[in-house]
Tab-separated table of C-alpha atoms in Angstrom:
chain	number	residue	atom	x	y	z
T	1	MET	CA	231.724	90.719	221.692
T	2	SER	CA	231.388	86.967	221.150
T	3	HIS	CA	228.498	86.451	223.587
T	4	LEU	CA	226.374	88.920	221.591
T	5	ASN	CA	226.273	86.648	218.557
T	6	SER	CA	223.208	84.431	218.204
T	7	LYS	CA	223.016	80.856	216.925
T	8	ASN	CA	220.715	81.634	214.034
T	9	LEU	CA	220.435	78.653	211.711
T	10	ASN	CA	218.836	80.783	209.015
T	11	LEU	CA	221.539	83.473	209.242
T	12	PRO	CA	224.851	81.819	210.187
T	13	ILE	CA	226.616	85.120	209.477
T	14	LEU	CA	225.237	86.393	212.816
T	15	GLN	CA	227.639	84.043	214.597
T	16	ASN	CA	230.537	85.936	213.012
T	17	VAL	CA	232.338	89.146	213.830
T	18	LEU	CA	233.205	91.590	211.059
T	19	LEU	CA	236.866	92.635	210.978
T	20	LYS	CA	237.724	95.672	208.880
T	21	ALA	CA	241.255	97.094	208.602
T	22	GLU	CA	241.819	100.586	207.237
T	23	GLY	CA	243.528	103.853	208.130
T	24	GLY	CA	245.685	102.479	210.926
T	25	MET	CA	242.688	100.937	212.713
T	26	MET	CA	241.129	97.498	213.112
T	27	TYR	CA	237.354	97.785	213.463
T	28	LEU	CA	235.314	94.920	214.925
T	29	SER	CA	231.527	94.728	214.605
T	30	SER	CA	229.033	92.233	216.004
T	31	THR	CA	225.224	92.133	215.902
T	32	ASN	CA	222.213	89.959	216.695
T	33	LEU	CA	219.873	92.263	214.687
T	34	GLU	CA	218.432	93.736	217.918
T	35	MET	CA	221.623	95.480	218.965
T	36	ALA	CA	225.107	95.916	217.597
T	37	VAL	CA	228.515	96.584	219.120
T	38	LYS	CA	231.431	98.233	217.339
T	39	CYS	CA	234.930	98.789	218.681
T	40	TYR	CA	238.343	99.574	217.297
T	41	VAL	CA	241.982	98.962	218.135
T	42	ARG	CA	244.990	100.783	216.744
T	43	GLY	CA	247.451	98.935	214.566
T	44	LYS	CA	249.653	99.051	211.489
T	45	VAL	CA	247.617	98.393	208.335
T	46	ASP	CA	249.693	97.398	205.303
T	47	GLU	CA	246.652	96.754	203.103
T	48	ALA	CA	242.982	97.507	203.764
T	49	GLY	CA	240.541	94.605	203.835
T	50	GLU	CA	237.595	93.041	205.607
T	51	CYS	CA	236.278	89.577	206.439
T	52	THR	CA	234.040	87.801	208.940
T	53	ILE	CA	235.015	84.876	211.164
T	54	PRO	CA	233.272	82.999	214.011
T	55	ALA	CA	233.192	85.354	216.989
T	56	LYS	CA	233.439	82.806	219.797
T	57	LEU	CA	236.258	80.907	218.092
T	58	LEU	CA	238.221	84.126	217.637
T	59	PHE	CA	237.683	85.162	221.265
T	60	ASP	CA	238.638	81.743	222.653
T	61	TYR	CA	241.773	81.577	220.515
T	62	VAL	CA	243.005	85.140	221.083
T	63	SER	CA	242.541	84.792	224.854
T	64	LEU	CA	245.191	82.028	224.775
T	65	LEU	CA	247.816	84.056	222.912
T	66	PRO	CA	250.880	85.525	224.670
T	67	ASN	CA	251.192	89.260	225.236
T	68	GLU	CA	252.996	89.867	221.942
T	69	THR	CA	252.252	91.496	218.589
T	70	VAL	CA	249.420	89.795	216.683
T	71	ASN	CA	249.616	89.672	212.863
T	72	LEU	CA	246.474	89.185	210.779
T	73	VAL	CA	246.513	88.296	207.079
T	74	GLN	CA	243.351	87.882	205.016
T	75	ASP	CA	243.387	85.140	202.404
T	76	GLY	CA	240.103	85.264	200.522
T	77	GLY	CA	237.436	84.379	203.085
T	78	ASN	CA	239.970	83.053	205.589
T	79	LEU	CA	242.065	84.777	208.247
T	80	HIS	CA	245.623	83.779	209.152
T	81	ILE	CA	246.734	84.732	212.669
T	82	THR	CA	250.319	84.580	213.930
T	83	CYS	CA	251.581	85.576	217.369
T	84	GLY	CA	254.926	84.451	218.708
T	85	ARG	CA	255.026	80.644	218.410
T	86	TYR	CA	251.318	80.415	217.561
T	87	LYS	CA	249.940	80.204	214.030
T	88	THR	CA	246.411	79.433	212.856
T	89	LYS	CA	243.957	79.764	210.007
T	90	ILE	CA	240.270	80.479	210.688
T	91	ASN	CA	237.694	79.912	207.975
T	92	GLY	CA	235.184	82.705	207.513
T	93	LEU	CA	232.314	84.033	205.417
T	94	PRO	CA	232.309	86.932	202.932
T	95	ALA	CA	232.021	90.376	204.516
T	96	SER	CA	229.333	91.216	201.957
T	97	GLU	CA	226.934	88.879	203.809
T	98	PHE	CA	227.291	90.741	207.108
T	99	PRO	CA	224.191	92.833	207.992
T	100	LEU	CA	224.473	96.572	207.538
T	101	ILE	CA	224.493	98.381	210.880
T	102	PRO	CA	222.470	101.556	210.261
T	103	SER	CA	223.721	104.940	211.387
T	104	VAL	CA	221.527	106.809	213.877
T	105	GLN	CA	220.552	110.425	213.385
T	106	ALA	CA	220.477	111.573	217.011
T	107	THR	CA	218.003	114.240	218.071
T	108	ARG	CA	219.242	114.500	221.672
T	109	SER	CA	222.345	113.460	223.621
T	110	TYR	CA	223.239	113.140	227.292
T	111	GLN	CA	226.586	112.722	229.039
T	112	LEU	CA	226.691	110.597	232.200
T	113	PRO	CA	229.437	109.775	234.731
T	114	ALA	CA	230.390	106.189	233.856
T	115	ASN	CA	230.836	104.725	237.354
T	116	GLU	CA	227.634	106.234	238.751
T	117	PHE	CA	225.708	105.059	235.693
T	118	ARG	CA	227.047	101.509	236.043
T	119	GLU	CA	226.146	101.450	239.745
T	120	GLY	CA	222.677	102.782	238.982
T	121	LEU	CA	222.104	100.035	236.421
T	122	SER	CA	223.070	97.380	238.985
T	123	ARG	CA	220.332	98.689	241.286
T	124	VAL	CA	217.489	98.361	238.758
T	125	LEU	CA	218.216	95.713	236.102
T	126	PHE	CA	217.327	92.741	238.318
T	127	ALA	CA	213.743	94.016	238.729
T	128	VAL	CA	212.912	93.964	234.986
T	129	ALA	CA	210.102	91.609	233.939
T	130	SER	CA	211.190	88.453	232.110
T	131	ASN	CA	207.706	87.741	230.752
T	132	GLU	CA	207.065	89.512	227.442
T	133	ALA	CA	203.289	89.647	227.927
T	134	ARG	CA	203.851	93.369	228.596
T	135	PRO	CA	206.849	94.272	226.401
T	136	GLU	CA	207.356	97.678	228.000
T	137	LEU	CA	208.133	96.008	231.357
T	138	THR	CA	211.027	94.061	229.798
T	139	GLY	CA	212.931	97.331	229.624
T	140	VAL	CA	214.106	100.079	231.950
T	141	CYS	CA	212.271	103.393	231.946
T	142	MET	CA	214.854	106.183	231.664
T	143	THR	CA	213.655	109.718	232.407
T	144	PHE	CA	215.964	112.656	231.742
T	145	GLU	CA	214.819	115.743	233.654
T	146	GLN	CA	216.188	119.124	234.599
T	147	SER	CA	215.638	120.934	237.885
T	148	GLU	CA	216.732	124.463	238.730
T	149	THR	CA	220.172	123.303	239.816
T	150	THR	CA	221.041	120.039	238.074
T	151	GLY	CA	220.086	117.456	235.490
T	152	THR	CA	219.051	113.974	236.593
T	153	LEU	CA	218.542	110.572	235.001
T	154	VAL	CA	215.915	108.514	236.832
T	155	MET	CA	215.886	104.781	235.969
T	156	ALA	CA	213.021	102.508	236.985
T	157	ALA	CA	212.235	98.821	236.468
T	158	THR	CA	209.346	96.662	237.649
T	159	ASP	CA	207.830	93.232	237.085
T	160	SER	CA	204.629	94.147	238.997
T	161	TYR	CA	205.839	92.337	242.148
T	162	ARG	CA	208.656	94.744	243.005
T	163	LEU	CA	209.976	98.078	241.766
T	164	ALA	CA	213.516	99.446	241.703
T	165	GLU	CA	214.457	103.064	241.060
T	166	ALA	CA	217.872	104.740	240.892
T	167	SER	CA	218.948	108.303	240.097
T	168	VAL	CA	222.138	109.579	238.493
T	169	SER	CA	223.155	113.243	238.514
T	170	LEU	CA	224.152	114.733	235.164
T	171	PRO	CA	226.754	117.473	235.709
T	172	GLY	CA	226.239	118.737	232.162
T	173	GLY	CA	222.502	119.182	232.697
T	174	VAL	CA	219.604	118.098	230.507
T	175	SER	CA	218.897	120.370	227.548
T	176	VAL	CA	216.006	118.260	226.204
T	177	PRO	CA	213.920	116.450	228.865
T	178	SER	CA	212.671	113.083	227.622
T	179	ARG	CA	211.548	109.573	228.609
T	180	VAL	CA	212.511	106.354	226.811
T	181	ILE	CA	212.251	102.604	227.462
T	182	VAL	CA	215.512	100.752	226.807
T	183	PRO	CA	215.569	96.917	226.535
T	184	ALA	CA	217.082	95.279	229.606
T	185	ARG	CA	219.394	93.158	227.429
T	186	THR	CA	220.848	96.327	225.914
T	187	LEU	CA	221.525	97.874	229.315
T	188	ALA	CA	222.980	94.599	230.615
T	189	GLU	CA	225.440	94.632	227.693
T	190	LEU	CA	226.175	98.304	228.335
T	191	SER	CA	226.819	97.556	232.013
T	192	ARG	CA	229.159	94.714	231.028
T	193	ILE	CA	231.122	97.043	228.739
T	194	LEU	CA	231.484	99.645	231.508
T	195	SER	CA	232.638	96.931	233.930
T	196	VAL	CA	235.256	95.596	231.498
T	197	PHE	CA	236.924	99.019	231.220
T	198	ARG	CA	236.371	100.048	234.842
T	199	ASP	CA	239.920	99.282	235.989
T	200	SER	CA	241.661	100.542	232.844
T	201	VAL	CA	243.992	103.479	233.497
T	202	ASP	CA	242.867	105.338	230.388
T	203	SER	CA	239.145	104.478	230.588
T	204	PRO	CA	236.850	107.484	229.972
T	205	VAL	CA	235.142	109.028	232.999
T	206	SER	CA	231.880	109.579	231.137
T	207	VAL	CA	229.576	107.782	228.723
T	208	THR	CA	227.439	109.505	226.104
T	209	LEU	CA	223.944	108.373	225.123
T	210	HIS	CA	222.532	109.518	221.777
T	211	PHE	CA	218.826	109.037	220.994
T	212	SER	CA	216.689	109.190	217.883
T	213	ASP	CA	212.947	108.504	217.907
T	214	ASN	CA	213.396	104.729	218.067
T	215	GLN	CA	217.105	104.000	218.535
T	216	LEU	CA	219.919	104.464	221.041
T	217	VAL	CA	223.669	104.792	220.510
T	218	MET	CA	226.046	104.535	223.454
T	219	SER	CA	229.586	105.876	222.987
T	220	TYR	CA	232.266	104.977	225.505
T	221	GLY	CA	235.896	105.328	224.524
T	222	GLN	CA	236.629	102.860	221.735
T	223	VAL	CA	233.230	101.150	221.957
T	224	GLU	CA	229.896	102.041	220.371
T	225	LEU	CA	226.648	100.171	221.076
T	226	THR	CA	223.501	100.598	218.957
T	227	SER	CA	220.066	99.331	219.944
T	228	ARG	CA	216.391	99.819	219.258
T	229	LEU	CA	214.104	101.364	221.873
T	230	LEU	CA	210.931	99.712	223.150
T	231	GLU	CA	207.591	101.146	222.138
T	232	GLY	CA	204.650	101.680	224.472
T	233	ASN	CA	203.899	103.721	227.569
T	234	TYR	CA	205.593	102.861	230.829
T	235	PRO	CA	203.133	102.655	233.756
T	236	ASP	CA	202.946	105.618	236.145
T	237	TYR	CA	204.724	103.777	238.934
T	238	ARG	CA	205.020	106.878	241.112
T	239	GLN	CA	201.402	106.579	242.183
T	240	ILE	CA	202.066	103.310	244.074
T	241	ILE	CA	204.915	104.753	246.177
T	242	PRO	CA	203.511	105.451	249.660
T	243	LYS	CA	203.935	108.992	250.970
T	244	GLN	CA	203.274	108.271	254.667
T	245	PHE	CA	204.107	105.285	256.848
T	246	GLN	CA	202.948	103.704	260.082
T	247	THR	CA	206.294	102.038	260.817
T	248	LYS	CA	209.882	102.996	260.035
T	249	ALA	CA	212.870	100.828	260.927
T	250	ARG	CA	216.585	101.504	260.661
T	251	LEU	CA	218.581	98.274	260.235
T	252	ASP	CA	222.092	97.083	259.564
T	253	GLN	CA	222.038	95.754	255.998
T	254	GLY	CA	224.270	92.761	256.770
T	255	ASP	CA	222.260	91.685	259.829
T	256	PHE	CA	219.010	92.027	257.890
T	257	VAL	CA	220.295	89.894	255.001
T	258	GLN	CA	221.563	87.161	257.337
T	259	ALA	CA	218.250	86.996	259.221
T	260	VAL	CA	216.264	86.727	255.988
T	261	LYS	CA	218.573	84.027	254.601
T	262	ALA	CA	218.249	81.962	257.786
T	263	ALA	CA	214.459	82.165	257.777
T	264	SER	CA	214.245	81.506	254.028
T	265	LEU	CA	215.457	77.930	254.545
T	266	PHE	CA	212.076	77.193	256.121
T	267	SER	CA	209.853	79.111	253.682
T	268	LYS	CA	207.196	77.302	251.681
T	269	ASN	CA	208.289	76.052	248.253
T	270	GLY	CA	206.773	78.152	245.486
T	271	LEU	CA	205.582	80.836	247.899
T	272	PHE	CA	209.023	81.804	249.298
T	273	ASP	CA	207.326	83.590	252.194
T	274	VAL	CA	208.965	85.133	255.247
T	275	THR	CA	207.132	87.227	257.849
T	276	LEU	CA	208.714	90.411	259.187
T	277	ALA	CA	207.565	91.622	262.612
T	278	PHE	CA	208.726	95.037	263.842
T	279	ASP	CA	208.670	95.709	267.590
T	280	PRO	CA	209.417	99.325	268.627
T	281	LYS	CA	209.281	98.412	272.361
T	282	ASP	CA	212.062	95.790	272.187
T	283	GLY	CA	213.864	97.542	269.326
T	284	GLN	CA	214.129	94.529	267.072
T	285	LEU	CA	212.973	92.874	263.874
T	286	SER	CA	211.882	89.237	263.900
T	287	VAL	CA	212.060	87.312	260.631
T	288	ARG	CA	210.005	84.132	260.748
T	289	ALA	CA	209.197	81.296	258.342
T	290	LEU	CA	207.205	78.101	258.822
T	291	ASP	CA	206.958	74.989	256.664
T	292	ALA	CA	204.898	71.965	257.664
T	293	THR	CA	207.486	69.472	256.401
T	294	ARG	CA	210.765	71.156	257.396
T	295	GLY	CA	209.945	73.055	260.563
T	296	GLU	CA	210.161	76.725	261.505
T	297	ASN	CA	212.736	79.414	262.157
T	298	THR	CA	212.763	82.814	263.831
T	299	ALA	CA	215.765	85.110	263.428
T	300	ASN	CA	216.023	88.405	265.304
T	301	CYS	CA	218.144	91.404	264.499
T	302	PRO	CA	218.423	94.777	266.246
T	303	ALA	CA	216.399	97.618	264.713
T	304	GLU	CA	215.673	101.230	265.535
T	305	VAL	CA	211.891	101.148	265.089
T	306	GLN	CA	209.718	104.260	265.006
T	307	GLY	CA	205.924	104.244	264.945
T	308	SER	CA	203.639	101.311	265.702
T	309	ALA	CA	204.346	97.582	265.852
T	310	ASN	CA	203.723	96.021	262.465
T	311	THR	CA	203.869	92.730	260.578
T	312	VAL	CA	204.126	91.946	256.865
T	313	THR	CA	204.775	88.814	254.779
T	314	VAL	CA	206.944	89.153	251.671
T	315	ASN	CA	208.714	87.007	249.079
T	316	TYR	CA	212.220	86.561	250.510
T	317	ARG	CA	213.789	86.359	247.031
T	318	TYR	CA	212.454	89.775	246.095
T	319	LEU	CA	213.463	91.164	249.487
T	320	LEU	CA	217.046	89.884	249.185
T	321	ASP	CA	217.337	91.234	245.646
T	322	GLY	CA	216.634	94.726	246.927
T	323	LEU	CA	218.882	94.440	249.980
T	324	ASN	CA	221.808	93.023	247.996
T	325	ALA	CA	221.514	95.762	245.370
T	326	THR	CA	222.304	98.514	247.869
T	327	SER	CA	225.867	99.359	248.852
T	328	ALA	CA	224.736	101.127	252.036
T	329	ASP	CA	225.720	99.791	255.454
T	330	GLU	CA	222.317	100.712	256.865
T	331	VAL	CA	218.867	100.691	255.274
T	332	MET	CA	215.460	102.108	256.110
T	333	PHE	CA	212.464	99.749	255.904
T	334	GLN	CA	209.153	101.636	255.803
T	335	MET	CA	205.605	100.237	255.684
T	336	ILE	CA	201.949	101.076	256.272
T	337	ASP	CA	200.445	97.653	256.944
T	338	ALA	CA	200.377	94.062	255.687
T	339	ALA	CA	198.410	94.982	252.554
T	340	ASN	CA	200.451	97.897	251.176
T	341	PRO	CA	203.848	98.169	249.433
T	342	CYS	CA	206.993	98.209	251.582
T	343	VAL	CA	209.751	100.724	250.788
T	344	ILE	CA	213.473	100.121	251.292
T	345	THR	CA	215.996	102.959	250.924
T	346	PRO	CA	219.657	103.529	251.869
T	347	LYS	CA	219.946	105.306	255.210
T	348	GLU	CA	222.331	108.060	254.148
T	349	LYS	CA	221.439	108.510	250.463
T	350	SER	CA	218.309	109.412	248.521
T	351	ASP	CA	219.491	108.235	245.089
T	352	SER	CA	217.597	104.926	245.086
T	353	LEU	CA	214.560	103.128	246.450
T	354	TYR	CA	213.152	99.627	246.275
T	355	ILE	CA	209.536	98.564	246.684
T	356	VAL	CA	208.392	95.015	247.384
T	357	MET	CA	204.730	94.052	247.331
T	358	PRO	CA	203.419	92.025	250.290
T	359	ILE	CA	202.057	88.492	250.095
T	360	LYS	CA	198.467	88.902	251.197
T	361	GLN	CA	197.440	86.202	253.646
């Protein structure tokens, strides 16, 4: 929780974590005013109490303690910690100064398989815009929809230069279809939480998302995350996804990545351009880059190419982001021509796609 705290000179309390002991539980809360995380651990409570202490200091100190019982004693605004041969006192601030974390009155809830949700997030978060000129693009568009047979969560992110989309099946279905925009920082924190508990024997198999009109609450085992939602309308990205293609190529993901990395060493600084040339006759892809000061490179890799020969120039960084995000051994690269979006999908699955815009010569 310590990394969530902000260094706010006007509100130093935001650098602290709130510890509250009552009813056989120790509750920990942290917030940066945009989102908040709460969690609890079981313990023996002799006397109820609460205090706040610096979050990073607490994390750094506790991570050094042996695997023994930890005793906490509040002394006014300070906290005494003893564990085995270790003893310390941490100065804190009054709990009354800690911001109130509002409760959310949810109007709709959805249950998702935790591992599939975490994997889906890893396939879209990198494509979120970092520039806040268009605030809605700094978040992930999450669409909950119901078909005749199953419920689905479709997540999409774009920065106008590339687009990533991933789908997650919802076994419990979707009772209330909806679309929301969740800040990328919130989903990155959520993904981190799911990753921390991934290898735990008793970690829950599902995560529950609760939504009100402008807030989100994520519940996962002993952890609860609260965040605001982004306002605005997400662009209708579906209209830029090509429906027909002139060239389709089936490639080994590892070979493709290696060829792009080799050519990227000779791409132009600031442009990061590599040219992809598909040859159905020879059954190969050529990845080429040329820089006047460093030289040039051409890397070939085998490809099962259908359709016509084609060439396109793309930003290698965006291309590698999409290729590295897939866990598939083979990918499909589909394109119309050098002026239209290129589509990358896993060969065997239809649960994700990645679009990279070409660099127009």
